[in-house]
Amino acid sequence: MKKMNIPTVQRKYDSRLTPFLIIFQIALLFLPNTTIAQDSNKGKTLLAVFAHPDDEITLGTILNKYSEEGVKVYLVVATDGRFGTNDRTKHVAGDDLAALRREEMQCSADKLGVELIHLKYQDQLKSAEGYDGHMPHIQALMKDIYNIIERIQPDAIVTFGPDGWSNH
């Protein structure tokens, strides 16, 4: 059997940074009024946009901190998370998993003090259907996010970088 030379993909995120990032987020909670006074945050709006249920965990402490300072925080989750399992697990799958993840998202939003906007797209935007099945969902998602931005007019938007890598 001939050995295939498969190129590796370089990721910008180094997983060795994870403990540091967690400690950094926790430390942010204990900082006294950082560069912006809490009163100046009242009336501000923050929009957090993520692909999957549970992506908000990467910025959960920050979203909660701003919510407690009077910032109106919106959490947009694009997909239903139905493919967040595999054949080796004993987890529920498909519609049952999507329903469970919806409940988990709402619980997370409630605990963080943010308003959840769930767009309910199928996980992976039907990419298994090829280009013709995938692109209409990408275009509709882009339009939905644009409309949310226009409606909310956020002062700041947070999401993953352009590569979309969440490393979890």
PDB file of C-alpha atoms in Angstrom:
ATOM      1  CA  MET A   1       0.000   0.000   0.000  1.00  0.00           C
ATOM      2  CA  LYS A   2       1.437   3.331  -1.035  1.00  0.00           C
ATOM      3  CA  LYS A   3       1.801   5.872   1.766  1.00  0.00           C
ATOM      4  CA  MET A   4      -0.095   9.071   1.032  1.00  0.00           C
ATOM      5  CA  ASN A   5       1.532  12.384   1.748  1.00  0.00           C
ATOM      6  CA  ILE A   6      -1.338  14.388   3.236  1.00  0.00           C
ATOM      7  CA  PRO A   7      -0.553  18.025   4.049  1.00  0.00           C
ATOM      8  CA  THR A   8      -1.382  19.152   7.548  1.00  0.00           C
ATOM      9  CA  VAL A   9      -3.451  22.212   8.281  1.00  0.00           C
ATOM     10  CA  GLN A  10      -1.781  24.824  10.423  1.00  0.00           C
ATOM     11  CA  ARG A  11      -4.102  26.223  13.081  1.00  0.00           C
ATOM     12  CA  LYS A  12      -3.548  29.716  14.432  1.00  0.00           C
ATOM     13  CA  TYR A  13      -4.643  28.661  17.916  1.00  0.00           C
ATOM     14  CA  ASP A  14      -2.222  26.793  20.174  1.00  0.00           C
ATOM     15  CA  SER A  15      -4.164  24.536  22.561  1.00  0.00           C
ATOM     16  CA  ARG A  16      -1.452  25.022  25.184  1.00  0.00           C
ATOM     17  CA  LEU A  17      -2.928  28.497  25.648  1.00  0.00           C
ATOM     18  CA  THR A  18      -6.270  27.144  26.889  1.00  0.00           C
ATOM     19  CA  PRO A  19      -5.357  27.142  30.625  1.00  0.00           C
ATOM     20  CA  PHE A  20      -4.036  30.699  30.304  1.00  0.00           C
ATOM     21  CA  LEU A  21      -7.206  31.871  28.550  1.00  0.00           C
ATOM     22  CA  ILE A  22      -9.404  30.323  31.233  1.00  0.00           C
ATOM     23  CA  ILE A  23      -7.374  31.959  34.011  1.00  0.00           C
ATOM     24  CA  PHE A  24      -7.446  35.266  32.108  1.00  0.00           C
ATOM     25  CA  GLN A  25     -11.249  35.178  31.823  1.00  0.00           C
ATOM     26  CA  ILE A  26     -11.596  34.402  35.523  1.00  0.00           C
ATOM     27  CA  ALA A  27      -9.186  37.217  36.398  1.00  0.00           C
ATOM     28  CA  LEU A  28     -11.315  39.661  34.393  1.00  0.00           C
ATOM     29  CA  LEU A  29     -14.159  39.058  36.812  1.00  0.00           C
ATOM     30  CA  PHE A  30     -12.081  40.329  39.726  1.00  0.00           C
ATOM     31  CA  LEU A  31     -10.678  43.454  38.110  1.00  0.00           C
ATOM     32  CA  PRO A  32     -11.995  46.647  39.628  1.00  0.00           C
ATOM     33  CA  ASN A  33     -13.604  48.951  37.063  1.00  0.00           C
ATOM     34  CA  THR A  34     -11.161  48.499  34.246  1.00  0.00           C
ATOM     35  CA  THR A  35     -10.538  51.225  31.697  1.00  0.00           C
ATOM     36  CA  ILE A  36     -14.253  51.914  31.207  1.00  0.00           C
ATOM     37  CA  ALA A  37     -16.359  52.730  34.232  1.00  0.00           C
ATOM     38  CA  GLN A  38     -19.368  50.488  34.718  1.00  0.00           C
ATOM     39  CA  ASP A  39     -21.762  53.433  34.462  1.00  0.00           C
ATOM     40  CA  SER A  40     -20.499  54.201  30.971  1.00  0.00           C
ATOM     41  CA  ASN A  41     -21.602  50.716  29.867  1.00  0.00           C
ATOM     42  CA  LYS A  42     -25.271  51.296  30.667  1.00  0.00           C
ATOM     43  CA  GLY A  43     -27.274  51.549  27.468  1.00  0.00           C
ATOM     44  CA  LYS A  44     -24.593  49.804  25.404  1.00  0.00           C
ATOM     45  CA  THR A  45     -25.300  46.711  23.350  1.00  0.00           C
ATOM     46  CA  LEU A  46     -23.043  43.713  22.744  1.00  0.00           C
ATOM     47  CA  LEU A  47     -23.755  41.061  20.120  1.00  0.00           C
ATOM     48  CA  ALA A  48     -22.049  37.654  20.422  1.00  0.00           C
ATOM     49  CA  VAL A  49     -22.394  35.471  17.312  1.00  0.00           C
ATOM     50  CA  PHE A  50     -21.491  31.781  17.345  1.00  0.00           C
ATOM     51  CA  ALA A  51     -22.061  28.788  15.090  1.00  0.00           C
ATOM     52  CA  HIS A  52     -22.965  26.094  17.618  1.00  0.00           C
ATOM     53  CA  PRO A  53     -24.664  25.621  20.952  1.00  0.00           C
ATOM     54  CA  ASP A  54     -21.944  25.694  23.648  1.00  0.00           C
ATOM     55  CA  ASP A  55     -19.585  28.002  21.710  1.00  0.00           C
ATOM     56  CA  GLU A  56     -20.557  30.757  24.159  1.00  0.00           C
ATOM     57  CA  ILE A  57     -18.577  28.969  26.860  1.00  0.00           C
ATOM     58  CA  THR A  58     -15.387  30.432  25.364  1.00  0.00           C
ATOM     59  CA  LEU A  59     -16.501  33.943  26.368  1.00  0.00           C
ATOM     60  CA  GLY A  60     -19.070  33.143  29.040  1.00  0.00           C
ATOM     61  CA  THR A  61     -17.398  35.052  31.858  1.00  0.00           C
ATOM     62  CA  ILE A  62     -16.960  38.124  29.678  1.00  0.00           C
ATOM     63  CA  LEU A  63     -20.570  38.072  28.447  1.00  0.00           C
ATOM     64  CA  ASN A  64     -21.782  37.741  32.044  1.00  0.00           C
ATOM     65  CA  LYS A  65     -19.496  40.543  33.261  1.00  0.00           C
ATOM     66  CA  TYR A  66     -20.863  43.005  30.716  1.00  0.00           C
ATOM     67  CA  SER A  67     -24.438  41.910  31.339  1.00  0.00           C
ATOM     68  CA  GLU A  68     -23.982  42.606  35.046  1.00  0.00           C
ATOM     69  CA  GLU A  69     -22.562  46.055  34.193  1.00  0.00           C
ATOM     70  CA  GLY A  70     -25.768  47.027  32.408  1.00  0.00           C
ATOM     71  CA  VAL A  71     -24.817  46.137  28.852  1.00  0.00           C
ATOM     72  CA  LYS A  72     -27.629  44.529  26.848  1.00  0.00           C
ATOM     73  CA  VAL A  73     -25.983  41.319  25.622  1.00  0.00           C
ATOM     74  CA  TYR A  74     -27.445  39.243  22.792  1.00  0.00           C
ATOM     75  CA  LEU A  75     -26.223  35.710  22.089  1.00  0.00           C
ATOM     76  CA  VAL A  76     -26.814  34.559  18.511  1.00  0.00           C
ATOM     77  CA  VAL A  77     -26.403  30.826  17.881  1.00  0.00           C
ATOM     78  CA  ALA A  78     -26.739  29.804  14.240  1.00  0.00           C
ATOM     79  CA  THR A  79     -27.164  26.022  14.307  1.00  0.00           C
ATOM     80  CA  ASP A  80     -29.025  23.381  16.289  1.00  0.00           C
ATOM     81  CA  GLY A  81     -26.036  21.192  17.218  1.00  0.00           C
ATOM     82  CA  ARG A  82     -27.668  17.957  16.073  1.00  0.00           C
ATOM     83  CA  PHE A  83     -24.340  16.507  14.884  1.00  0.00           C
ATOM     84  CA  GLY A  84     -22.533  17.102  18.183  1.00  0.00           C
ATOM     85  CA  THR A  85     -22.128  13.367  18.774  1.00  0.00           C
ATOM     86  CA  ASN A  86     -20.668  10.329  17.058  1.00  0.00           C
ATOM     87  CA  ASP A  87     -21.298   6.590  16.771  1.00  0.00           C
ATOM     88  CA  ARG A  88     -19.043   5.779  19.742  1.00  0.00           C
ATOM     89  CA  THR A  89     -21.076   7.784  22.242  1.00  0.00           C
ATOM     90  CA  LYS A  90     -24.278   6.797  23.966  1.00  0.00           C
ATOM     91  CA  HIS A  91     -25.707  10.306  23.523  1.00  0.00           C
ATOM     92  CA  VAL A  92     -29.010  11.085  21.924  1.00  0.00           C
ATOM     93  CA  ALA A  93     -28.721  12.249  18.333  1.00  0.00           C
ATOM     94  CA  GLY A  94     -30.626  14.078  15.616  1.00  0.00           C
ATOM     95  CA  ASP A  95     -33.841  15.851  16.593  1.00  0.00           C
ATOM     96  CA  ASP A  96     -33.568  14.719  20.228  1.00  0.00           C
ATOM     97  CA  LEU A  97     -30.050  16.102  20.535  1.00  0.00           C
ATOM     98  CA  ALA A  98     -31.103  19.360  18.843  1.00  0.00           C
ATOM     99  CA  ALA A  99     -33.939  19.761  21.388  1.00  0.00           C
ATOM    100  CA  LEU A 100     -31.592  19.026  24.292  1.00  0.00           C
ATOM    101  CA  ARG A 101     -29.004  21.505  23.041  1.00  0.00           C
ATOM    102  CA  ARG A 102     -31.735  24.149  22.672  1.00  0.00           C
ATOM    103  CA  GLU A 103     -32.601  23.680  26.366  1.00  0.00           C
ATOM    104  CA  GLU A 104     -28.915  23.868  27.303  1.00  0.00           C
ATOM    105  CA  MET A 105     -28.493  27.084  25.283  1.00  0.00           C
ATOM    106  CA  GLN A 106     -31.441  28.714  27.025  1.00  0.00           C
ATOM    107  CA  CYS A 107     -30.118  27.630  30.431  1.00  0.00           C
ATOM    108  CA  SER A 108     -26.692  29.054  29.573  1.00  0.00           C
ATOM    109  CA  ALA A 109     -28.210  32.332  28.350  1.00  0.00           C
ATOM    110  CA  ASP A 110     -30.289  32.633  31.533  1.00  0.00           C
ATOM    111  CA  LYS A 111     -27.262  32.006  33.766  1.00  0.00           C
ATOM    112  CA  LEU A 112     -25.134  34.489  31.818  1.00  0.00           C
ATOM    113  CA  GLY A 113     -27.868  37.129  31.859  1.00  0.00           C
ATOM    114  CA  VAL A 114     -28.021  37.429  28.069  1.00  0.00           C
ATOM    115  CA  GLU A 115     -30.818  37.247  25.502  1.00  0.00           C
ATOM    116  CA  LEU A 116     -30.674  34.189  23.247  1.00  0.00           C
ATOM    117  CA  ILE A 117     -31.399  34.454  19.540  1.00  0.00           C
ATOM    118  CA  HIS A 118     -31.356  30.934  18.094  1.00  0.00           C
ATOM    119  CA  LEU A 119     -31.458  30.847  14.305  1.00  0.00           C
ATOM    120  CA  LYS A 120     -32.166  27.075  14.251  1.00  0.00           C
ATOM    121  CA  TYR A 121     -30.180  26.192  11.136  1.00  0.00           C
ATOM    122  CA  GLN A 122     -29.319  22.520  10.820  1.00  0.00           C
ATOM    123  CA  ASP A 123     -25.827  21.790  12.112  1.00  0.00           C
ATOM    124  CA  GLN A 124     -23.199  22.050   9.347  1.00  0.00           C
ATOM    125  CA  LEU A 125     -25.744  23.905   7.185  1.00  0.00           C
ATOM    126  CA  LYS A 126     -26.446  20.763   5.163  1.00  0.00           C
ATOM    127  CA  SER A 127     -22.885  20.724   3.816  1.00  0.00           C
ATOM    128  CA  ALA A 128     -23.238  16.969   3.157  1.00  0.00           C
ATOM    129  CA  GLU A 129     -25.630  17.878   0.330  1.00  0.00           C
ATOM    130  CA  GLY A 130     -22.791  19.497  -1.594  1.00  0.00           C
ATOM    131  CA  TYR A 131     -22.483  23.017  -2.914  1.00  0.00           C
ATOM    132  CA  ASP A 132     -26.076  23.337  -4.160  1.00  0.00           C
ATOM    133  CA  GLY A 133     -27.467  22.159  -0.825  1.00  0.00           C
ATOM    134  CA  HIS A 134     -25.045  24.169   1.298  1.00  0.00           C
ATOM    135  CA  MET A 135     -24.904  27.598  -0.372  1.00  0.00           C
ATOM    136  CA  PRO A 136     -28.568  28.568   0.048  1.00  0.00           C
ATOM    137  CA  HIS A 137     -28.164  28.014   3.797  1.00  0.00           C
ATOM    138  CA  ILE A 138     -24.954  30.069   3.914  1.00  0.00           C
ATOM    139  CA  GLN A 139     -26.657  32.909   2.042  1.00  0.00           C
ATOM    140  CA  ALA A 140     -29.751  32.790   4.266  1.00  0.00           C
ATOM    141  CA  LEU A 141     -27.580  32.744   7.398  1.00  0.00           C
ATOM    142  CA  MET A 142     -25.610  35.776   6.201  1.00  0.00           C
ATOM    143  CA  LYS A 143     -28.865  37.632   5.550  1.00  0.00           C
ATOM    144  CA  ASP A 144     -30.238  36.697   8.985  1.00  0.00           C
ATOM    145  CA  ILE A 145     -27.100  37.909  10.769  1.00  0.00           C
ATOM    146  CA  TYR A 146     -27.098  41.123   8.725  1.00  0.00           C
ATOM    147  CA  ASN A 147     -30.748  41.744   9.689  1.00  0.00           C
ATOM    148  CA  ILE A 148     -29.989  41.132  13.372  1.00  0.00           C
ATOM    149  CA  ILE A 149     -27.119  43.617  13.248  1.00  0.00           C
ATOM    150  CA  GLU A 150     -29.353  46.177  11.537  1.00  0.00           C
ATOM    151  CA  ARG A 151     -32.131  45.672  14.114  1.00  0.00           C
ATOM    152  CA  ILE A 152     -29.970  45.640  17.250  1.00  0.00           C
ATOM    153  CA  GLN A 153     -27.329  48.170  16.163  1.00  0.00           C
ATOM    154  CA  PRO A 154     -24.728  46.746  18.597  1.00  0.00           C
ATOM    155  CA  ASP A 155     -21.883  48.835  19.979  1.00  0.00           C
ATOM    156  CA  ALA A 156     -19.620  45.777  19.708  1.00  0.00           C
ATOM    157  CA  ILE A 157     -19.725  42.356  18.058  1.00  0.00           C
ATOM    158  CA  VAL A 158     -17.740  39.354  19.281  1.00  0.00           C
ATOM    159  CA  THR A 159     -17.291  36.056  17.466  1.00  0.00           C
ATOM    160  CA  PHE A 160     -14.521  33.695  16.407  1.00  0.00           C
ATOM    161  CA  GLY A 161     -11.869  34.833  13.949  1.00  0.00           C
ATOM    162  CA  PRO A 162     -12.190  34.564  10.178  1.00  0.00           C
ATOM    163  CA  ASP A 163     -11.023  30.937  10.210  1.00  0.00           C
ATOM    164  CA  GLY A 164     -13.988  30.042  12.467  1.00  0.00           C
ATOM    165  CA  TRP A 165     -11.831  27.844  14.673  1.00  0.00           C
ATOM    166  CA  SER A 166     -13.195  27.453  18.200  1.00  0.00           C
ATOM    167  CA  ASN A 167     -10.846  24.636  19.335  1.00  0.00           C
ATOM    168  CA  HIS A 168     -13.320  22.645  21.379  1.00  0.00           C
TER     169      HIS A 168
END
